[in-house]
């Protein structure tokens, strides 16, 4: 990452502390003037790659435009880079909890969504468009309150990483390591460019934190991780005993954008 890009990005993401706003409306990240977002991360379990093609087209042509009409976006849609699974991941950013709660009803009240998506939405029970949908509600980190789109090229790679912790206290300590400890800043310095960081509020594999990184190519991703792992600041932070054993399991998914993805 070029120095001027790092400084500009740090000016957006860097914060100190939080200030509570109206109940249910989120938290303002002090120093940035930005309110922390919520993210719904969905994983659609699909029976085959053919089913994924149908669901991917539905999102690209029907669901994402409808979500945009409701004021939500940018919407991310992703699939595994190696196609080893037919599942599809969808990321929906929200400014408030209210839009999370009311989303399904507002979509079904959208005539274009219902009419254009009828073939999928009215699928017979013996041939559903997807097997199940698993959803996680995430709350943005203080030091990155808003989603960013660091990579836009046709070969871009997205890395979705989930850090599970043994207890909520350990989970909170790892989040502190990213925020006050400076791990996010070291990410930016070494070229690990984030899309979002989120604390899991509701969902599977609790407690956990989840984040996504974006790169123009896989080679860029590999180079950035090498710089990070060798960075003196990271090695010092990693050795800080207060952050020992804060992560019990890591899931690492290498994704590429699906059709219609805005991330």
mmCIF file of C-alpha atoms in Angstrom:
data_model
loop_
_atom_site.group_PDB
_atom_site.id
_atom_site.type_symbol
_atom_site.label_atom_id
_atom_site.label_comp_id
_atom_site.label_asym_id
_atom_site.label_seq_id
_atom_site.Cartn_x
_atom_site.Cartn_y
_atom_site.Cartn_z
ATOM 1 C CA UNK A 1 0.000 0.000 0.000
ATOM 2 C CA UNK A 2 1.357 3.446 -0.913
ATOM 3 C CA UNK A 3 2.029 5.774 2.022
ATOM 4 C CA UNK A 4 -0.487 8.402 0.881
ATOM 5 C CA UNK A 5 -3.169 5.703 0.542
ATOM 6 C CA UNK A 6 -2.350 4.371 4.007
ATOM 7 C CA UNK A 7 -2.592 7.833 5.564
ATOM 8 C CA UNK A 8 -5.897 8.549 3.835
ATOM 9 C CA UNK A 9 -7.318 5.196 4.880
ATOM 10 C CA UNK A 10 -6.099 5.621 8.452
ATOM 11 C CA UNK A 11 -7.849 8.978 8.627
ATOM 12 C CA UNK A 12 -11.123 7.211 7.828
ATOM 13 C CA UNK A 13 -10.674 4.105 9.988
ATOM 14 C CA UNK A 14 -8.701 5.469 12.947
ATOM 15 C CA UNK A 15 -10.823 6.195 16.031
ATOM 16 C CA UNK A 16 -10.449 6.477 19.777
ATOM 17 C CA UNK A 17 -13.257 5.140 21.928
ATOM 18 C CA UNK A 18 -17.008 5.254 21.414
ATOM 19 C CA UNK A 19 -19.995 7.332 22.407
ATOM 20 C CA UNK A 20 -23.415 5.741 22.864
ATOM 21 C CA UNK A 21 -26.155 7.213 20.668
ATOM 22 C CA UNK A 22 -29.895 6.557 20.729
ATOM 23 C CA UNK A 23 -30.874 3.072 21.876
ATOM 24 C CA UNK A 24 -30.941 0.565 19.034
ATOM 25 C CA UNK A 25 -29.419 3.004 16.566
ATOM 26 C CA UNK A 26 -25.806 2.001 16.988
ATOM 27 C CA UNK A 27 -22.652 3.655 18.281
ATOM 28 C CA UNK A 28 -20.757 6.658 16.978
ATOM 29 C CA UNK A 29 -17.063 6.012 16.477
ATOM 30 C CA UNK A 30 -15.467 8.950 18.251
ATOM 31 C CA UNK A 31 -12.919 10.843 16.185
ATOM 32 C CA UNK A 32 -14.270 9.723 12.808
ATOM 33 C CA UNK A 33 -17.767 11.207 12.932
ATOM 34 C CA UNK A 34 -19.014 7.881 11.560
ATOM 35 C CA UNK A 35 -21.694 5.687 13.112
ATOM 36 C CA UNK A 36 -20.798 2.024 13.437
ATOM 37 C CA UNK A 37 -22.602 -0.214 10.952
ATOM 38 C CA UNK A 38 -24.240 -3.593 11.409
ATOM 39 C CA UNK A 39 -23.631 -6.395 8.901
ATOM 40 C CA UNK A 40 -25.776 -9.376 8.089
ATOM 41 C CA UNK A 41 -23.582 -12.128 6.689
ATOM 42 C CA UNK A 42 -25.603 -14.881 5.061
ATOM 43 C CA UNK A 43 -24.405 -18.281 3.917
ATOM 44 C CA UNK A 44 -26.780 -20.037 1.536
ATOM 45 C CA UNK A 45 -26.359 -23.792 1.503
ATOM 46 C CA UNK A 46 -27.025 -24.967 -2.027
ATOM 47 C CA UNK A 47 -27.465 -28.462 -3.397
ATOM 48 C CA UNK A 48 -25.302 -28.076 -6.504
ATOM 49 C CA UNK A 49 -23.334 -25.648 -8.644
ATOM 50 C CA UNK A 50 -26.359 -25.515 -10.968
ATOM 51 C CA UNK A 51 -28.517 -24.356 -8.053
ATOM 52 C CA UNK A 52 -25.888 -21.783 -7.185
ATOM 53 C CA UNK A 53 -26.059 -20.425 -10.734
ATOM 54 C CA UNK A 54 -29.809 -19.913 -10.316
ATOM 55 C CA UNK A 55 -29.474 -18.266 -6.893
ATOM 56 C CA UNK A 56 -26.546 -16.147 -8.055
ATOM 57 C CA UNK A 57 -28.603 -14.851 -10.998
ATOM 58 C CA UNK A 58 -31.561 -14.179 -8.685
ATOM 59 C CA UNK A 59 -29.386 -12.050 -6.423
ATOM 60 C CA UNK A 60 -27.746 -10.213 -9.318
ATOM 61 C CA UNK A 61 -30.954 -9.398 -11.190
ATOM 62 C CA UNK A 62 -33.595 -9.245 -8.454
ATOM 63 C CA UNK A 63 -32.387 -9.195 -4.848
ATOM 64 C CA UNK A 64 -29.443 -6.777 -5.034
ATOM 65 C CA UNK A 65 -31.403 -4.131 -7.006
ATOM 66 C CA UNK A 66 -34.252 -4.495 -4.484
ATOM 67 C CA UNK A 67 -31.880 -4.105 -1.525
ATOM 68 C CA UNK A 68 -30.440 -0.991 -3.168
ATOM 69 C CA UNK A 69 -33.949 0.441 -3.585
ATOM 70 C CA UNK A 70 -34.388 -0.001 0.159
ATOM 71 C CA UNK A 71 -31.272 2.081 0.731
ATOM 72 C CA UNK A 72 -28.942 -0.805 1.547
ATOM 73 C CA UNK A 73 -25.557 -1.258 -0.035
ATOM 74 C CA UNK A 74 -23.042 -1.923 -1.291
ATOM 75 C CA UNK A 75 -24.132 -5.561 -1.293
ATOM 76 C CA UNK A 76 -21.528 -8.292 -1.506
ATOM 77 C CA UNK A 77 -22.149 -11.712 -3.059
ATOM 78 C CA UNK A 78 -19.346 -14.263 -3.011
ATOM 79 C CA UNK A 79 -18.503 -17.862 -3.861
ATOM 80 C CA UNK A 80 -15.487 -20.023 -3.072
ATOM 81 C CA UNK A 81 -12.581 -19.224 -5.371
ATOM 82 C CA UNK A 82 -11.975 -22.905 -6.136
ATOM 83 C CA UNK A 83 -15.661 -23.894 -6.473
ATOM 84 C CA UNK A 84 -15.129 -26.686 -3.928
ATOM 85 C CA UNK A 85 -18.566 -25.870 -2.478
ATOM 86 C CA UNK A 86 -21.719 -24.589 -4.196
ATOM 87 C CA UNK A 87 -22.563 -22.296 -1.254
ATOM 88 C CA UNK A 88 -23.038 -18.561 -1.716
ATOM 89 C CA UNK A 89 -22.230 -15.825 0.822
ATOM 90 C CA UNK A 90 -24.062 -12.484 0.904
ATOM 91 C CA UNK A 91 -23.041 -9.422 2.926
ATOM 92 C CA UNK A 92 -25.686 -6.763 3.678
ATOM 93 C CA UNK A 93 -24.653 -3.587 5.541
ATOM 94 C CA UNK A 94 -27.175 -1.814 7.794
ATOM 95 C CA UNK A 95 -27.058 1.605 9.422
ATOM 96 C CA UNK A 96 -29.437 0.572 12.231
ATOM 97 C CA UNK A 97 -30.908 -2.538 13.818
ATOM 98 C CA UNK A 98 -34.357 -1.488 12.620
ATOM 99 C CA UNK A 99 -33.493 -2.172 8.988
ATOM 100 C CA UNK A 100 -32.219 -5.629 9.976
ATOM 101 C CA UNK A 101 -35.492 -6.505 11.694
ATOM 102 C CA UNK A 102 -37.785 -5.140 8.977
ATOM 103 C CA UNK A 103 -35.835 -6.293 5.911
ATOM 104 C CA UNK A 104 -37.887 -9.384 5.003
ATOM 105 C CA UNK A 105 -41.225 -7.542 5.216
ATOM 106 C CA UNK A 106 -39.926 -4.597 3.205
ATOM 107 C CA UNK A 107 -38.610 -6.873 0.468
ATOM 108 C CA UNK A 108 -41.932 -8.706 0.183
ATOM 109 C CA UNK A 109 -43.688 -5.328 -0.052
ATOM 110 C CA UNK A 110 -41.527 -4.429 -3.072
ATOM 111 C CA UNK A 111 -43.592 -5.216 -6.167
ATOM 112 C CA UNK A 112 -40.600 -5.441 -8.501
ATOM 113 C CA UNK A 113 -38.863 -7.881 -6.162
ATOM 114 C CA UNK A 114 -41.921 -10.132 -5.889
ATOM 115 C CA UNK A 115 -42.792 -10.044 -9.603
ATOM 116 C CA UNK A 116 -39.291 -10.350 -11.051
ATOM 117 C CA UNK A 117 -38.316 -13.025 -8.543
ATOM 118 C CA UNK A 118 -41.517 -15.060 -8.754
ATOM 119 C CA UNK A 119 -39.928 -18.086 -10.411
ATOM 120 C CA UNK A 120 -37.531 -18.467 -7.473
ATOM 121 C CA UNK A 121 -39.679 -17.113 -4.647
ATOM 122 C CA UNK A 122 -42.556 -19.446 -5.577
ATOM 123 C CA UNK A 123 -40.411 -22.570 -5.998
ATOM 124 C CA UNK A 124 -42.219 -25.815 -5.080
ATOM 125 C CA UNK A 125 -41.337 -27.434 -1.732
ATOM 126 C CA UNK A 126 -39.750 -30.428 -3.453
ATOM 127 C CA UNK A 127 -37.395 -28.186 -5.433
ATOM 128 C CA UNK A 128 -36.351 -25.287 -3.162
ATOM 129 C CA UNK A 129 -33.848 -22.706 -4.453
ATOM 130 C CA UNK A 130 -31.545 -23.389 -1.470
ATOM 131 C CA UNK A 131 -31.381 -25.960 1.313
ATOM 132 C CA UNK A 132 -30.954 -23.596 4.286
ATOM 133 C CA UNK A 133 -29.701 -20.097 5.009
ATOM 134 C CA UNK A 134 -27.424 -19.404 7.974
ATOM 135 C CA UNK A 135 -27.137 -15.799 9.106
ATOM 136 C CA UNK A 136 -24.734 -13.938 11.406
ATOM 137 C CA UNK A 137 -25.333 -10.433 12.726
ATOM 138 C CA UNK A 138 -22.110 -8.465 13.092
ATOM 139 C CA UNK A 139 -21.363 -5.075 14.659
ATOM 140 C CA UNK A 140 -18.547 -3.002 13.169
ATOM 141 C CA UNK A 141 -15.348 -2.429 15.136
ATOM 142 C CA UNK A 142 -14.682 0.988 16.677
ATOM 143 C CA UNK A 143 -11.591 1.499 14.527
ATOM 144 C CA UNK A 144 -13.358 0.565 11.288
ATOM 145 C CA UNK A 145 -16.971 1.721 11.664
ATOM 146 C CA UNK A 146 -17.793 1.664 7.951
ATOM 147 C CA UNK A 147 -17.399 -0.881 5.164
ATOM 148 C CA UNK A 148 -14.787 -0.168 2.485
ATOM 149 C CA UNK A 149 -14.122 -1.529 -1.008
ATOM 150 C CA UNK A 150 -10.349 -1.802 -1.394
ATOM 151 C CA UNK A 151 -10.289 -3.981 -4.527
ATOM 152 C CA UNK A 152 -12.369 -3.545 -7.676
ATOM 153 C CA UNK A 153 -10.459 -5.366 -10.428
ATOM 154 C CA UNK A 154 -11.783 -8.389 -12.357
ATOM 155 C CA UNK A 155 -9.295 -10.745 -10.693
ATOM 156 C CA UNK A 156 -9.984 -9.569 -7.150
ATOM 157 C CA UNK A 157 -9.885 -12.005 -4.264
ATOM 158 C CA UNK A 158 -11.785 -11.659 -0.984
ATOM 159 C CA UNK A 159 -10.604 -13.350 2.188
ATOM 160 C CA UNK A 160 -13.247 -14.080 4.831
ATOM 161 C CA UNK A 161 -11.755 -14.927 8.222
ATOM 162 C CA UNK A 162 -13.616 -15.996 11.371
ATOM 163 C CA UNK A 163 -11.806 -15.987 14.719
ATOM 164 C CA UNK A 164 -13.526 -18.053 17.401
ATOM 165 C CA UNK A 165 -12.647 -17.637 21.082
ATOM 166 C CA UNK A 166 -13.079 -19.956 24.052
ATOM 167 C CA UNK A 167 -14.981 -17.339 26.064
ATOM 168 C CA UNK A 168 -16.606 -13.954 25.555
ATOM 169 C CA UNK A 169 -13.850 -12.354 27.648
ATOM 170 C CA UNK A 170 -11.196 -13.763 25.288
ATOM 171 C CA UNK A 171 -13.241 -12.609 22.307
ATOM 172 C CA UNK A 172 -13.417 -9.061 23.690
ATOM 173 C CA UNK A 173 -9.668 -9.087 24.320
ATOM 174 C CA UNK A 174 -8.963 -10.068 20.695
ATOM 175 C CA UNK A 175 -11.242 -7.257 19.496
ATOM 176 C CA UNK A 176 -9.278 -4.895 21.754
ATOM 177 C CA UNK A 177 -6.079 -6.174 20.138
ATOM 178 C CA UNK A 178 -7.402 -5.140 16.721
ATOM 179 C CA UNK A 179 -8.631 -1.753 17.940
ATOM 180 C CA UNK A 180 -6.578 -0.234 20.760
ATOM 181 C CA UNK A 181 -3.739 -2.714 20.315
ATOM 182 C CA UNK A 182 -3.157 -1.448 16.780
ATOM 183 C CA UNK A 183 -3.577 -4.633 14.731
ATOM 184 C CA UNK A 184 -5.903 -2.901 12.252
ATOM 185 C CA UNK A 185 -3.330 -0.141 11.778
ATOM 186 C CA UNK A 186 -0.628 -2.751 11.110
ATOM 187 C CA UNK A 187 -2.936 -4.463 8.612
ATOM 188 C CA UNK A 188 -3.287 -1.196 6.698
ATOM 189 C CA UNK A 189 0.437 -0.444 6.852
ATOM 190 C CA UNK A 190 1.379 -3.820 5.390
ATOM 191 C CA UNK A 191 -1.270 -3.890 2.674
ATOM 192 C CA UNK A 192 -3.855 -6.185 4.295
ATOM 193 C CA UNK A 193 -6.758 -4.048 3.092
ATOM 194 C CA UNK A 194 -10.016 -4.670 5.000
ATOM 195 C CA UNK A 195 -13.573 -4.622 3.703
ATOM 196 C CA UNK A 196 -15.010 -4.809 7.240
ATOM 197 C CA UNK A 197 -14.375 -5.992 10.785
ATOM 198 C CA UNK A 198 -17.335 -7.175 12.849
ATOM 199 C CA UNK A 199 -18.088 -8.602 16.278
ATOM 200 C CA UNK A 200 -20.633 -11.420 16.068
ATOM 201 C CA UNK A 201 -23.745 -10.454 18.027
ATOM 202 C CA UNK A 202 -25.993 -13.338 16.968
ATOM 203 C CA UNK A 203 -25.127 -16.405 14.926
ATOM 204 C CA UNK A 204 -23.252 -19.721 14.921
ATOM 205 C CA UNK A 205 -19.828 -20.444 16.405
ATOM 206 C CA UNK A 206 -20.188 -17.867 19.155
ATOM 207 C CA UNK A 207 -18.249 -16.035 20.406
ATOM 208 C CA UNK A 208 -16.373 -14.895 17.332
ATOM 209 C CA UNK A 209 -15.194 -11.935 15.323
ATOM 210 C CA UNK A 210 -15.332 -11.911 11.536
ATOM 211 C CA UNK A 211 -13.531 -9.806 8.993
ATOM 212 C CA UNK A 212 -12.990 -9.605 5.250
ATOM 213 C CA UNK A 213 -9.971 -8.455 3.259
ATOM 214 C CA UNK A 214 -9.885 -7.485 -0.415
ATOM 215 C CA UNK A 215 -7.026 -7.803 -2.911
ATOM 216 C CA UNK A 216 -6.685 -7.201 -6.645
ATOM 217 C CA UNK A 217 -4.935 -10.577 -7.086
ATOM 218 C CA UNK A 218 -3.979 -13.614 -5.033
ATOM 219 C CA UNK A 219 -0.304 -12.696 -5.498
ATOM 220 C CA UNK A 220 -1.008 -9.332 -3.853
ATOM 221 C CA UNK A 221 -2.692 -11.121 -0.958
ATOM 222 C CA UNK A 222 0.258 -13.485 -0.447
ATOM 223 C CA UNK A 223 2.760 -10.607 -0.496
ATOM 224 C CA UNK A 224 0.739 -8.566 2.007
ATOM 225 C CA UNK A 225 0.475 -11.458 4.467
ATOM 226 C CA UNK A 226 4.227 -12.015 4.222
ATOM 227 C CA UNK A 227 4.889 -8.349 5.048
ATOM 228 C CA UNK A 228 2.448 -8.492 7.958
ATOM 229 C CA UNK A 229 3.868 -11.666 9.491
ATOM 230 C CA UNK A 230 7.386 -10.206 9.335
ATOM 231 C CA UNK A 231 6.461 -6.737 10.593
ATOM 232 C CA UNK A 232 8.283 -5.789 13.837
ATOM 233 C CA UNK A 233 5.201 -4.065 15.285
ATOM 234 C CA UNK A 234 3.119 -7.196 14.699
ATOM 235 C CA UNK A 235 5.755 -9.461 16.240
ATOM 236 C CA UNK A 236 5.838 -7.240 19.327
ATOM 237 C CA UNK A 237 2.029 -7.105 19.580
ATOM 238 C CA UNK A 238 1.733 -10.857 19.044
ATOM 239 C CA UNK A 239 4.113 -11.430 21.953
ATOM 240 C CA UNK A 240 2.146 -9.260 24.377
ATOM 241 C CA UNK A 241 1.014 -11.683 27.143
ATOM 242 C CA UNK A 242 -2.314 -9.907 27.657
ATOM 243 C CA UNK A 243 -3.409 -11.167 24.214
ATOM 244 C CA UNK A 244 -2.327 -14.777 24.702
ATOM 245 C CA UNK A 245 -4.842 -17.504 23.782
ATOM 246 C CA UNK A 246 -7.511 -15.063 22.593
ATOM 247 C CA UNK A 247 -8.280 -17.174 19.492
ATOM 248 C CA UNK A 248 -9.209 -20.865 19.681
ATOM 249 C CA UNK A 249 -10.029 -21.533 16.010
ATOM 250 C CA UNK A 250 -9.662 -19.728 12.689
ATOM 251 C CA UNK A 251 -11.771 -20.277 9.575
ATOM 252 C CA UNK A 252 -10.222 -18.889 6.404
ATOM 253 C CA UNK A 253 -12.262 -18.750 3.192
ATOM 254 C CA UNK A 254 -10.859 -17.561 -0.132
ATOM 255 C CA UNK A 255 -13.709 -16.045 -2.128
ATOM 256 C CA UNK A 256 -14.334 -14.388 -5.485
ATOM 257 C CA UNK A 257 -17.204 -12.052 -6.289
ATOM 258 C CA UNK A 258 -20.394 -13.618 -7.601
ATOM 259 C CA UNK A 259 -22.431 -12.140 -10.400
ATOM 260 C CA UNK A 260 -23.768 -8.691 -9.494
ATOM 261 C CA UNK A 261 -21.623 -8.256 -6.389
ATOM 262 C CA UNK A 262 -21.002 -4.609 -5.489
ATOM 263 C CA UNK A 263 -17.965 -5.484 -3.346
#
